[in-house]
GROMACS .gro file of C-alpha atoms in nm:
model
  422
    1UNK     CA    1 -11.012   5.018  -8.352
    2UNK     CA    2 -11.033   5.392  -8.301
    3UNK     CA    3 -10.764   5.379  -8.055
    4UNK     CA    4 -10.538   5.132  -8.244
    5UNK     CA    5 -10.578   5.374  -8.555
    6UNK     CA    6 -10.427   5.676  -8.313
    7UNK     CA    7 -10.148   5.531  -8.128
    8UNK     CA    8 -10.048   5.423  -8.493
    9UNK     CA    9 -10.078   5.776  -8.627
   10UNK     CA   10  -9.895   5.883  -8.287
   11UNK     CA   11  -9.604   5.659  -8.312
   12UNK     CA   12  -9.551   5.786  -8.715
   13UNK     CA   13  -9.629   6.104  -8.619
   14UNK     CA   14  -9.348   6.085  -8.331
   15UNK     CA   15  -9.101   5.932  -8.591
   16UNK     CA   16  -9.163   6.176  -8.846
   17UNK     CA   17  -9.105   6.436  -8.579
   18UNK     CA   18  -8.785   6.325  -8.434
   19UNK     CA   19  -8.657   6.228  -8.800
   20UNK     CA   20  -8.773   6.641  -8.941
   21UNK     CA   21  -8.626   6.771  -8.605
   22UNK     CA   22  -8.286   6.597  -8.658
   23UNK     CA   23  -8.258   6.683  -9.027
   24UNK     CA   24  -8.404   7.040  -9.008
   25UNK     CA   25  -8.249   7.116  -8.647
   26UNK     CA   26  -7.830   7.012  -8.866
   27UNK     CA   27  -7.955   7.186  -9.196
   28UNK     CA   28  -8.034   7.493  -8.958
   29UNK     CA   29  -7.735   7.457  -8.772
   30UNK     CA   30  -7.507   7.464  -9.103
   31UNK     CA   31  -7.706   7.749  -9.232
   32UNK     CA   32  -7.669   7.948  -8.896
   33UNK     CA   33  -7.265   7.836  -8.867
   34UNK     CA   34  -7.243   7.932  -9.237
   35UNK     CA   35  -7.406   8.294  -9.154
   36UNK     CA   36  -7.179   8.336  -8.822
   37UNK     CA   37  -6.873   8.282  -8.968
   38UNK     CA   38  -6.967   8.539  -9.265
   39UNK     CA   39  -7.050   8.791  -8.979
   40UNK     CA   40  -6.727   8.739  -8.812
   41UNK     CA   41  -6.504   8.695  -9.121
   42UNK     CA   42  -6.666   9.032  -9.233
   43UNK     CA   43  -6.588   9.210  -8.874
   44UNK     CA   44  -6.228   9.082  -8.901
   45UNK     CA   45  -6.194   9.230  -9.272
   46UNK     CA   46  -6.362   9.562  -9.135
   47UNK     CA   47  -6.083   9.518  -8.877
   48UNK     CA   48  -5.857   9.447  -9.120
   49UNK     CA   49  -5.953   9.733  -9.321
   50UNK     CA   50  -5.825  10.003  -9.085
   51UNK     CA   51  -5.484   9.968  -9.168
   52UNK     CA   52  -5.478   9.984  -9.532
   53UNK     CA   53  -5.457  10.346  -9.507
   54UNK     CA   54  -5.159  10.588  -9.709
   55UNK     CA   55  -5.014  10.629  -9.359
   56UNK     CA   56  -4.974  10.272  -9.305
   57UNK     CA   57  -4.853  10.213  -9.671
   58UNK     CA   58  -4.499  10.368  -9.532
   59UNK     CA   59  -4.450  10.061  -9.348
   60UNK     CA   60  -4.368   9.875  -9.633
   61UNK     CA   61  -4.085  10.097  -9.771
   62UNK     CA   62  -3.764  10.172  -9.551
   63UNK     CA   63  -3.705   9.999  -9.217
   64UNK     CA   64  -4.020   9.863  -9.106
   65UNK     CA   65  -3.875   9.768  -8.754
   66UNK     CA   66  -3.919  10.140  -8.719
   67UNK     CA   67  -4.288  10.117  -8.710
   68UNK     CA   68  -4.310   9.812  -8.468
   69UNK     CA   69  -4.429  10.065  -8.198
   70UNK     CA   70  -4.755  10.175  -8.420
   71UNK     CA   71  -4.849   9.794  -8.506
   72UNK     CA   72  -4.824   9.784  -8.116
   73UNK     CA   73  -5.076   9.991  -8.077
   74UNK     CA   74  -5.254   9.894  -8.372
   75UNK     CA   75  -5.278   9.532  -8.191
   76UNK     CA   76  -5.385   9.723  -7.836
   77UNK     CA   77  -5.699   9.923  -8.066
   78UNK     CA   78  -5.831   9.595  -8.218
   79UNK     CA   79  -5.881   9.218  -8.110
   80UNK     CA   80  -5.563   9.120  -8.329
   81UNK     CA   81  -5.352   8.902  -8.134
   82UNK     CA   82  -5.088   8.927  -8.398
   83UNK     CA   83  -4.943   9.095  -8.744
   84UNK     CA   84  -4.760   8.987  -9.031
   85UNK     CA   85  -4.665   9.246  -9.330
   86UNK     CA   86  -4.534   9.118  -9.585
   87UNK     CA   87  -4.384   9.317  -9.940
   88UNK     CA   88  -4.539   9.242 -10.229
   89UNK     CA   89  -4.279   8.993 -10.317
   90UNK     CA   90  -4.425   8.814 -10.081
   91UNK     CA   91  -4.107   8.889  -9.826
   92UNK     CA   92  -4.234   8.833  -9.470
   93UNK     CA   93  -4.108   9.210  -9.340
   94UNK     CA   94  -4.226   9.208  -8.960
   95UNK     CA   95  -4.389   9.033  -8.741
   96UNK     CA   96  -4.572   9.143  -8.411
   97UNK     CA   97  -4.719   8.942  -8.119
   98UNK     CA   98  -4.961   9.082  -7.843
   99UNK     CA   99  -4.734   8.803  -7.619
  100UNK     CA  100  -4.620   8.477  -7.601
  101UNK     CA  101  -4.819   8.227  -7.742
  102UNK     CA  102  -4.646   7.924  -7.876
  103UNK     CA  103  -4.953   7.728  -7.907
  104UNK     CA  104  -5.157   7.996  -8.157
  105UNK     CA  105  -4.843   8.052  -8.345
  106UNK     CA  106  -4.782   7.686  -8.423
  107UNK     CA  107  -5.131   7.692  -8.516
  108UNK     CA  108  -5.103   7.964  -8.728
  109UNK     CA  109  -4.789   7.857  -8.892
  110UNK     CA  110  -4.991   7.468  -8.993
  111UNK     CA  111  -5.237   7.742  -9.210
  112UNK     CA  112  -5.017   7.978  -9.456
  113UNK     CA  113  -5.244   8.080  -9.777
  114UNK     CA  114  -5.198   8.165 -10.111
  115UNK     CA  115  -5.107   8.514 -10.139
  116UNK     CA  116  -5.420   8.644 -10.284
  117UNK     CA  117  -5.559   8.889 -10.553
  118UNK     CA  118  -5.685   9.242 -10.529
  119UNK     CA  119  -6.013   9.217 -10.370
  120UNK     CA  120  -6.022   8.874 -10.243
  121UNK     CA  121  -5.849   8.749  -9.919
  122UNK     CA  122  -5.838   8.430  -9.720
  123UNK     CA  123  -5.897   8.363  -9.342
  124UNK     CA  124  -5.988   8.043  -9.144
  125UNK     CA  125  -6.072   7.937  -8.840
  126UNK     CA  126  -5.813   7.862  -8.543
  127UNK     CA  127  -5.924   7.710  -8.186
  128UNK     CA  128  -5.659   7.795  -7.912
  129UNK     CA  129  -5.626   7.897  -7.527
  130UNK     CA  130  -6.009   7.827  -7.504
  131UNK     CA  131  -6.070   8.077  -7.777
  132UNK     CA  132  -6.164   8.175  -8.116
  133UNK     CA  133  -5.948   8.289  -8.364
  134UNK     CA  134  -5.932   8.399  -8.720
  135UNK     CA  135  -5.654   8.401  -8.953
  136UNK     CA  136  -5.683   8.679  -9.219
  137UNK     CA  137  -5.465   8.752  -9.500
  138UNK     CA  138  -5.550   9.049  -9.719
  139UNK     CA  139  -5.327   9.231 -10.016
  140UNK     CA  140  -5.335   9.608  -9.955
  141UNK     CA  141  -5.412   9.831 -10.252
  142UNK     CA  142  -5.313  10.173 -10.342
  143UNK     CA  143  -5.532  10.421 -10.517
  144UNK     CA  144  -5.350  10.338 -10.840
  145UNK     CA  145  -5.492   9.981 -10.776
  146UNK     CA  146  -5.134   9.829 -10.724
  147UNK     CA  147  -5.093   9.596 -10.459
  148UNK     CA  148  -4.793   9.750 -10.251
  149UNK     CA  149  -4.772   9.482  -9.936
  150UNK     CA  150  -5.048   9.186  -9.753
  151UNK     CA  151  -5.165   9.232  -9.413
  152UNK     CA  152  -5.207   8.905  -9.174
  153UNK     CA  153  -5.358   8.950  -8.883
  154UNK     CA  154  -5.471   8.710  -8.661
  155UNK     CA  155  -5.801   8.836  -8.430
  156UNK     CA  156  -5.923   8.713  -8.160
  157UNK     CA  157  -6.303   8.708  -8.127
  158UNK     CA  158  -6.477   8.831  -7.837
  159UNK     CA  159  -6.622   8.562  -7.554
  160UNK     CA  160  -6.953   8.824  -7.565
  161UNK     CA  161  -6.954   8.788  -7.938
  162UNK     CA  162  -6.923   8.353  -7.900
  163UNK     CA  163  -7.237   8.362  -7.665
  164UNK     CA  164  -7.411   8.620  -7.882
  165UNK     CA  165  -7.358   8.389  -8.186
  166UNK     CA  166  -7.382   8.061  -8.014
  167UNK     CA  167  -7.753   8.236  -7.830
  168UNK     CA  168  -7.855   8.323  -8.229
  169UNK     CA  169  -7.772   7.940  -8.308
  170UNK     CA  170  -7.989   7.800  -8.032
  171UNK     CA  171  -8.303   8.001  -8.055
  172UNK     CA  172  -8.248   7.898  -8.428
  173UNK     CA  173  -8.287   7.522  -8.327
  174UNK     CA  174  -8.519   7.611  -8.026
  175UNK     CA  175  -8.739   7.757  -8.354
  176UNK     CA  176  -8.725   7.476  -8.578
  177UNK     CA  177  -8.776   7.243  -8.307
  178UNK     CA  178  -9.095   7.406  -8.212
  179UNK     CA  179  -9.221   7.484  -8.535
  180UNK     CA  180  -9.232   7.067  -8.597
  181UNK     CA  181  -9.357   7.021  -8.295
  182UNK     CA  182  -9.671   7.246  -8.398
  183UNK     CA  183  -9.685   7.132  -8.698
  184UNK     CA  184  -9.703   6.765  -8.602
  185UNK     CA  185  -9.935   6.828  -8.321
  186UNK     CA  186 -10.163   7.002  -8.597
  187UNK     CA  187 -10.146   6.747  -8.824
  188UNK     CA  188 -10.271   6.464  -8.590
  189UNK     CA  189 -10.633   6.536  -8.612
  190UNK     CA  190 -10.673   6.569  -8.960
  191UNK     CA  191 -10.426   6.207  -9.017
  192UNK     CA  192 -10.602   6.068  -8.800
  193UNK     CA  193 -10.958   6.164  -8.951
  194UNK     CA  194 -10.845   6.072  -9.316
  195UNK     CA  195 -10.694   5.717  -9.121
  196UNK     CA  196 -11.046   5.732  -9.005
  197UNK     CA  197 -11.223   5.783  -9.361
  198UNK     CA  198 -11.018   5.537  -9.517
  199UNK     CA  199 -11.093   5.279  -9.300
  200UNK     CA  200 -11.468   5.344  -9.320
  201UNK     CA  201 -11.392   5.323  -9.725
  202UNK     CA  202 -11.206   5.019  -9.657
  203UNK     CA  203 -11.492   4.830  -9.477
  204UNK     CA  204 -11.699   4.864  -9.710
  205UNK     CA  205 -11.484   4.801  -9.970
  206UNK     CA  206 -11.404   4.433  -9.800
  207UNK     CA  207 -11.757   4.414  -9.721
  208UNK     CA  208 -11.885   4.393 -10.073
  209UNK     CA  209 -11.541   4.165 -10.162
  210UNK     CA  210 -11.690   3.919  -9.864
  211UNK     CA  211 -12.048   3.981  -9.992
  212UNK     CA  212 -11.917   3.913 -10.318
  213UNK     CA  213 -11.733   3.556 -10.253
  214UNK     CA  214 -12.081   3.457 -10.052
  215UNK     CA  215 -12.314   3.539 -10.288
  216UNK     CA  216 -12.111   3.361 -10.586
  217UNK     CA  217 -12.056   3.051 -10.378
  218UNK     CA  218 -12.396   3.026 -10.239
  219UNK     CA  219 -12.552   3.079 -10.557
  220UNK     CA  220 -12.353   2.791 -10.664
  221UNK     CA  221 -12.400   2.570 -10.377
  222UNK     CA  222 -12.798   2.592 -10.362
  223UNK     CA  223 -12.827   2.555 -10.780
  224UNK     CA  224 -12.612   2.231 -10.677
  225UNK     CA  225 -12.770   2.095 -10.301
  226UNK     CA  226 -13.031   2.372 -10.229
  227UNK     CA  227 -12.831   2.457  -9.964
  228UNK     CA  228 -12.478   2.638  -9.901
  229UNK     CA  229 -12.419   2.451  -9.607
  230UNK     CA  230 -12.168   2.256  -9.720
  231UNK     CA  231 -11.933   2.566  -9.800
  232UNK     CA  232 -11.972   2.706  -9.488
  233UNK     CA  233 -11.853   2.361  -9.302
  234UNK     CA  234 -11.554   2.280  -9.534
  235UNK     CA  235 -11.424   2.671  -9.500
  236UNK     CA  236 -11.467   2.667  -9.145
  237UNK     CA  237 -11.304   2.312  -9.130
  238UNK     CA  238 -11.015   2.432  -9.307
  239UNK     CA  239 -10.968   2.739  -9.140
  240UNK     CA  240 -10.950   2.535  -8.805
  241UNK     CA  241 -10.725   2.305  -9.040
  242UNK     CA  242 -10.512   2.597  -9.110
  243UNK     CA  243 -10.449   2.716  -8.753
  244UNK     CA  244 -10.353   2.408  -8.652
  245UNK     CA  245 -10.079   2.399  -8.887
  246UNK     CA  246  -9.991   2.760  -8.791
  247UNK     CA  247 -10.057   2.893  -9.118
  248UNK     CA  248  -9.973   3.242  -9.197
  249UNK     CA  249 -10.263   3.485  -9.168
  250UNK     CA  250 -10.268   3.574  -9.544
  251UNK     CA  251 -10.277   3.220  -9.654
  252UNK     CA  252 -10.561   3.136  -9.421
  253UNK     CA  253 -10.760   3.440  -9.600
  254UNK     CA  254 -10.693   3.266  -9.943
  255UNK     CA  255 -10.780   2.953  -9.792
  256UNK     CA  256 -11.143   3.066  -9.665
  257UNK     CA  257 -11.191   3.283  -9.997
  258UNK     CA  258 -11.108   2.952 -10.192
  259UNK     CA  259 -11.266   2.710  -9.972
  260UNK     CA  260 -11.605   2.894 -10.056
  261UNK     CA  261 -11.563   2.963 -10.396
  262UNK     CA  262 -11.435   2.568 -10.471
  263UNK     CA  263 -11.688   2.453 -10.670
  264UNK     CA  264 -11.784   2.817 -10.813
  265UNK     CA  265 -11.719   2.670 -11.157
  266UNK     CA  266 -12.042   2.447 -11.136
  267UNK     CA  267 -12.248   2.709 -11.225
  268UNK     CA  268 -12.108   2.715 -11.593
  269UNK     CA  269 -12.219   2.303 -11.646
  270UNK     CA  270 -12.590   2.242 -11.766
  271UNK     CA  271 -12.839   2.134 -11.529
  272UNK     CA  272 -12.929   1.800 -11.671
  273UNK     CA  273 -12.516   1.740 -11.597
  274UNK     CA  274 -12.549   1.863 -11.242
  275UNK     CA  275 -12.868   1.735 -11.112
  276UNK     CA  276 -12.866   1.447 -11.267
  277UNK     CA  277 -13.014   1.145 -11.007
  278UNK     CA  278 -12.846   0.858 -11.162
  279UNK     CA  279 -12.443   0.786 -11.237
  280UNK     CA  280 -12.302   0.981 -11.491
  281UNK     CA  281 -12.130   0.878 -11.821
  282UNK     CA  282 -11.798   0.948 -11.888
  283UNK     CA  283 -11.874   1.222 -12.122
  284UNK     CA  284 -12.083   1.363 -11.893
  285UNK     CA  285 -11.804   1.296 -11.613
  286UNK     CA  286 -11.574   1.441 -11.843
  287UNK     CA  287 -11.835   1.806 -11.859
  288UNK     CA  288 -11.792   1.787 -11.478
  289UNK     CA  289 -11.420   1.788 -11.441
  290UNK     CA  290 -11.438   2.140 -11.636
  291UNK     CA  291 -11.608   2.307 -11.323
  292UNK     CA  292 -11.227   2.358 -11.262
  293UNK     CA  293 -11.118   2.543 -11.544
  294UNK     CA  294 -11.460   2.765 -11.523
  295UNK     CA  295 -11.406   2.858 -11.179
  296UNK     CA  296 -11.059   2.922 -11.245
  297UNK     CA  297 -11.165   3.158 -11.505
  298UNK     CA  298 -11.443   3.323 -11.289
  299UNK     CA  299 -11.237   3.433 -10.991
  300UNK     CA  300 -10.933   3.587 -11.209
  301UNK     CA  301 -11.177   3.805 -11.319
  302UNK     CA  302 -11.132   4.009 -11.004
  303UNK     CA  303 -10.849   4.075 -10.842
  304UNK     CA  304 -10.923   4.033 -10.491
  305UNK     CA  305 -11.172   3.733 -10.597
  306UNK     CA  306 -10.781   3.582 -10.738
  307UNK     CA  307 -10.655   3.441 -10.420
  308UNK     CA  308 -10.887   3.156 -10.445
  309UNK     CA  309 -10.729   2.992 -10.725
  310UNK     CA  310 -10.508   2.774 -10.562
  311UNK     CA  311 -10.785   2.555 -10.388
  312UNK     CA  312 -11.079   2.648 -10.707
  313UNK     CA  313 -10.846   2.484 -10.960
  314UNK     CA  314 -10.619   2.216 -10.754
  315UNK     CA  315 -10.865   2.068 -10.515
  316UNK     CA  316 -10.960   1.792 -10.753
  317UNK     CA  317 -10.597   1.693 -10.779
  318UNK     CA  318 -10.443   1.422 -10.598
  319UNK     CA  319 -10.140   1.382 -10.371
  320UNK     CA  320 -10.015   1.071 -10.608
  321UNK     CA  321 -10.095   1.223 -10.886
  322UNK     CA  322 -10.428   1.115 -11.061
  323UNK     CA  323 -10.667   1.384 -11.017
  324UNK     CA  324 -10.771   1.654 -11.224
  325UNK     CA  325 -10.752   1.881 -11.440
  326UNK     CA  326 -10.355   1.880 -11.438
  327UNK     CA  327 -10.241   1.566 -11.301
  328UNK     CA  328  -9.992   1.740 -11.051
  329UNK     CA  329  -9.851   1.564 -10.767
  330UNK     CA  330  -9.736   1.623 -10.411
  331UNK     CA  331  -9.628   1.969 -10.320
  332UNK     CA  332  -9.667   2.063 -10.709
  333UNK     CA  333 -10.013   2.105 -10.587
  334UNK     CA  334 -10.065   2.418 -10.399
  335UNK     CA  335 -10.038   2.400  -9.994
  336UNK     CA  336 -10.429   2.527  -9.994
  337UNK     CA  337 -10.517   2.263 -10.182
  338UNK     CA  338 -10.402   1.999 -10.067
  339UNK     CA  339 -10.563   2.104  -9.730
  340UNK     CA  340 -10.887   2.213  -9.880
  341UNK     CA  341 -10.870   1.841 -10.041
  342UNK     CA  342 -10.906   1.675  -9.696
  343UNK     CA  343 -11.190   1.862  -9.532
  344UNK     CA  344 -11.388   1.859  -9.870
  345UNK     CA  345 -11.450   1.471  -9.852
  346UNK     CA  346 -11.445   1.490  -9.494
  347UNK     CA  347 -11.734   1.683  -9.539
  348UNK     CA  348 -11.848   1.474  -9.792
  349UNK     CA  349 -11.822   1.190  -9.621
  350UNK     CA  350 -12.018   1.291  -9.278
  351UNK     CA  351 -12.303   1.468  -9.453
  352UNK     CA  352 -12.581   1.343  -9.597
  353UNK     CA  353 -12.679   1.338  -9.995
  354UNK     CA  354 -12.968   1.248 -10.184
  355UNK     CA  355 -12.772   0.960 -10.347
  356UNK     CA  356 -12.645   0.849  -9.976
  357UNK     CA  357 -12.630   0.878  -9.597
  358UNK     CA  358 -12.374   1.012  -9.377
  359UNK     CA  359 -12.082   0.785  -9.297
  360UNK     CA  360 -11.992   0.760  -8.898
  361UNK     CA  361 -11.701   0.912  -8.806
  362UNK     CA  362 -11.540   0.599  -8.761
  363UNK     CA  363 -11.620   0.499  -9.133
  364UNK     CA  364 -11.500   0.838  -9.271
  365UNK     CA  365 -11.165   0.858  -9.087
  366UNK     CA  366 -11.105   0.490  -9.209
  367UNK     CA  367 -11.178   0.580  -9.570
  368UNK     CA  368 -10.953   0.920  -9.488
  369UNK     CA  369 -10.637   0.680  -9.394
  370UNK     CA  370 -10.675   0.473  -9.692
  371UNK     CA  371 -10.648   0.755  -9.927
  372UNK     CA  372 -10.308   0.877  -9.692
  373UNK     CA  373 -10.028   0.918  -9.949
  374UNK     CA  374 -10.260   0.841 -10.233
  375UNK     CA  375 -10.542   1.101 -10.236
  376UNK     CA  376 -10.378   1.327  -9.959
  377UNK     CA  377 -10.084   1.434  -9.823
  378UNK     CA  378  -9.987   1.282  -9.519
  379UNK     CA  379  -9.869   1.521  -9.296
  380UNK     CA  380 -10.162   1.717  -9.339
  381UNK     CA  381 -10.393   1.480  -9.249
  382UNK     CA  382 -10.193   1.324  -8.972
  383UNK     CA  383 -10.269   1.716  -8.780
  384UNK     CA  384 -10.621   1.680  -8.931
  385UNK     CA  385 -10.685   1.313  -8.771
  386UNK     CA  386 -10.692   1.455  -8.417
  387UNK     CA  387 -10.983   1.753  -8.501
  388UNK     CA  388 -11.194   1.517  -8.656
  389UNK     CA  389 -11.387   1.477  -8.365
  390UNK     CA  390 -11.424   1.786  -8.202
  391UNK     CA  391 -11.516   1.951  -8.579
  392UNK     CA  392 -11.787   1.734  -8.621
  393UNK     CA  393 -11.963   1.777  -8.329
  394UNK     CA  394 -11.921   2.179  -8.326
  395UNK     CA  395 -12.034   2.213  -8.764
  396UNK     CA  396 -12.176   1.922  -8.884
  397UNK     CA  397 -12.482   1.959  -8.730
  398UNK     CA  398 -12.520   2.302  -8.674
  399UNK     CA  399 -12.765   2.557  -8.771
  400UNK     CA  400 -12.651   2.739  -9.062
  401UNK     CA  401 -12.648   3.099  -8.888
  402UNK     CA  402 -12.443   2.952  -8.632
  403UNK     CA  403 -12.204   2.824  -8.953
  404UNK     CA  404 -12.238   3.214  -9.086
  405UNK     CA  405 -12.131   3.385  -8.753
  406UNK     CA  406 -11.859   3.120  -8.715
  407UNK     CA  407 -11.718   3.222  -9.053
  408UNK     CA  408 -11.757   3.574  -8.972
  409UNK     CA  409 -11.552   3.571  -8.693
  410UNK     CA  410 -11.259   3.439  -8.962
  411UNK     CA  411 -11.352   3.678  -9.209
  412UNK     CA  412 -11.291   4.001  -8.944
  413UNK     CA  413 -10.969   3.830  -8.825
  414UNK     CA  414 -10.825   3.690  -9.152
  415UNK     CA  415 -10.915   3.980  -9.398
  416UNK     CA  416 -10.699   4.250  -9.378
  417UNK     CA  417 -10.769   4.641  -9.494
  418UNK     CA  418 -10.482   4.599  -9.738
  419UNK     CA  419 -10.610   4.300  -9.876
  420UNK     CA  420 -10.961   4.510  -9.926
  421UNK     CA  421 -10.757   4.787 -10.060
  422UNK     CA  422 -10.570   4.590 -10.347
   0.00000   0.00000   0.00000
């Protein structure tokens, strides 16, 4: 169980992991592409910055061609790759190139900005000849705050810078990454030791749930037979029942939870009802049939005690339609039930009572196929004819601790830690 409970805890664990490290590892990654292309928008606009100067401000008044030579050398000091000045109507007034490059001007020319206010400028990104680029615009602004021209410039980052940058973004990951991993590997012991706890909480919890169902339906079962014999045969005749079918394991727990409990209601009708020797009136019949609607009320008391209801207050009803309390027929009366229905007078049938002997099996399967379609449904007993056999020899005679490690065995199997949990 121990080593179940880890590799479950590992495999969440895992998932948790990869799912953190995916979301954390593209959160960090915008973050870190956010802060890179601050830093390098800021060194172009420091770049940027060198020419708005009063020198430079002559550039824009009188022949600018004259001053292609110093934006020639501006372009050989910097990274710019190119230079657009423009008046500040907005006039495009020269335009300088470090060389030929169709491809970057094209791309340049697809991203023309809104000539922007003092203070603010644009720029974006442009990927061309294997490189990095930024376009910049920027208005240039005299000391009398009067905007007399824009710059655009178009720089060309560094490869040093890229690797620099693209290093910073991968020890950022390589961080994150490794910082879950810790984390995770940190956390294991303690999930696993609260896994651990819970379970421990858990088996008790079912424990005194089982302990519960046994003590009610033994109490029951010896006040009726001196003996709870007879619950432990039927439940482990259904449960067999059940499998054969191929039952889902939740419905099987139900099953043995109502199986024991079917007759729970008993305890609420007086003894000189109950033990009575001789035949019973039909007022007193009538004072039995309400064992039902007792034990009905006594396991919705508790909540885990509920799932026997469907075999506590249906297994008196008939497939045709004339049982008890409510008359139902066919698959109006719950699948448990009508199960739980066969077994009971199988039971019944092949055990001795004070008011009668056992029937052979012969005797009891006959009495079985005359109540086919009547008393029981069909198909279920038509799966339930070929056990008879092989049940009766392994429970009708047994001891009852061999009946109690039997039913056990389905109890571990059938009762799951979320059913003890609810």
């Amino acid at each position: 169980m121990t080593s179940s409970i880890q590799r479950k805890v590992a495999a969440r664990l895992v998932a948790a992991w990869l799912i953190l490290s995916v979301v954390l590892s593209a959160l960090t990654f915008w973050i870190e592409s956010r802060r890179v292309d601050n830093f390098v928008f800021d060194l172009v606009t420091e770049a940027a910055g060198r020419f708005n100067t009063p020198a430079n401000a002559a550039m824009f008044y009188g022949d600018p061609e004259a001053h292609r030579r110093a934006l020639r050398e501006f372009l050989e000091q910097t990274h710019f790759v190119s230079i657009r000045l423009y008046s500040p109507a907005q006039r495009l007034l020269i335009e300088v190139w470090e060389g030929e490059n169709r491809d970057l001007a094209a791309a340049a020319a697809a991203h023309r900005h809104e000539f922007p206010a003092p203070g603010v400028h644009h720029h974006n990104k442009i990927q061309a000849g294997g490189a990095l680029h930024i376009q910049v615009l920027i208005p240039l602004v005299s000391s009398a705050n009067r905007i007399f021209g824009y710059f655009e410039g178009i720089y060309r980052v560094a490869p040093q810078t890229l690797e620099a940058i693209a290093q910073r973004v991968r020890d950022a990951l390589l961080l994150v990454l490794l910082v879950v991993a810790l984390t995770t590997l940190a956390l294991y012991p303690v999930i696993v030791a609260l896994n651990r706890d819970t379970l421990r909480l858990s088996d008790a919890l079912l424990d005194s749930n089982v302990e519960l169902m046994r003590t009610l339906g033994s109490a029951i079962a010896k006040r009726d037979s001196d003996t709870d014999a007879h619950n432990y045969r039927v439940t482990l005749y259904a449960v067999r029942l059940a499998q054969a079918l191929g039952r889902p394991k939740d419905e099987i727990a139900a099953l043995i939870a109502g199986a024991f409990l079917h007759d729970v209601g008993k305890i609420g009708i007086p003894d000189g009802i109950l033990l009575k020797p001789g035949k019973l009136s039909l007022a007193e019949f009538g004072t039995i049939k309400t064992h039902v609607s007792i034990g009905e009320d006594i396991v919705g008391e508790s909540k885990w005690l509920a799932k026997a209801r469907d075999v506590v207050a249906f297994h008196h009803e008939k497939y045709d339609g004339t049982g008890y309390l409510r008359g139902v027929s066919g698959e109006a009366i719950p699948f448990n039930a009508r199960l739980f229905a066969i077994v009971d007078v199988f039971d019944a049938l092949t055990s001795e009572r004070p008011y009668k002997p056992a029937l052979a099996l012969d005797e009891t399967m006959r009495v079985l196929a005359e109540g086919r379609g009547a008393h029981f449904d069909p198909n279920i007993l038509d799966v339930f004819v070929p056990l008879a056999a092989e049940l009766l020899r392994e429970y009708a005679a047994a001891a009852e601790t061999y009946l109690k490690g039997r039913l056990a065995d389905f109890e571990r199997r059938y009762f799951s830690r979320s059913d003890s949990a609810r």
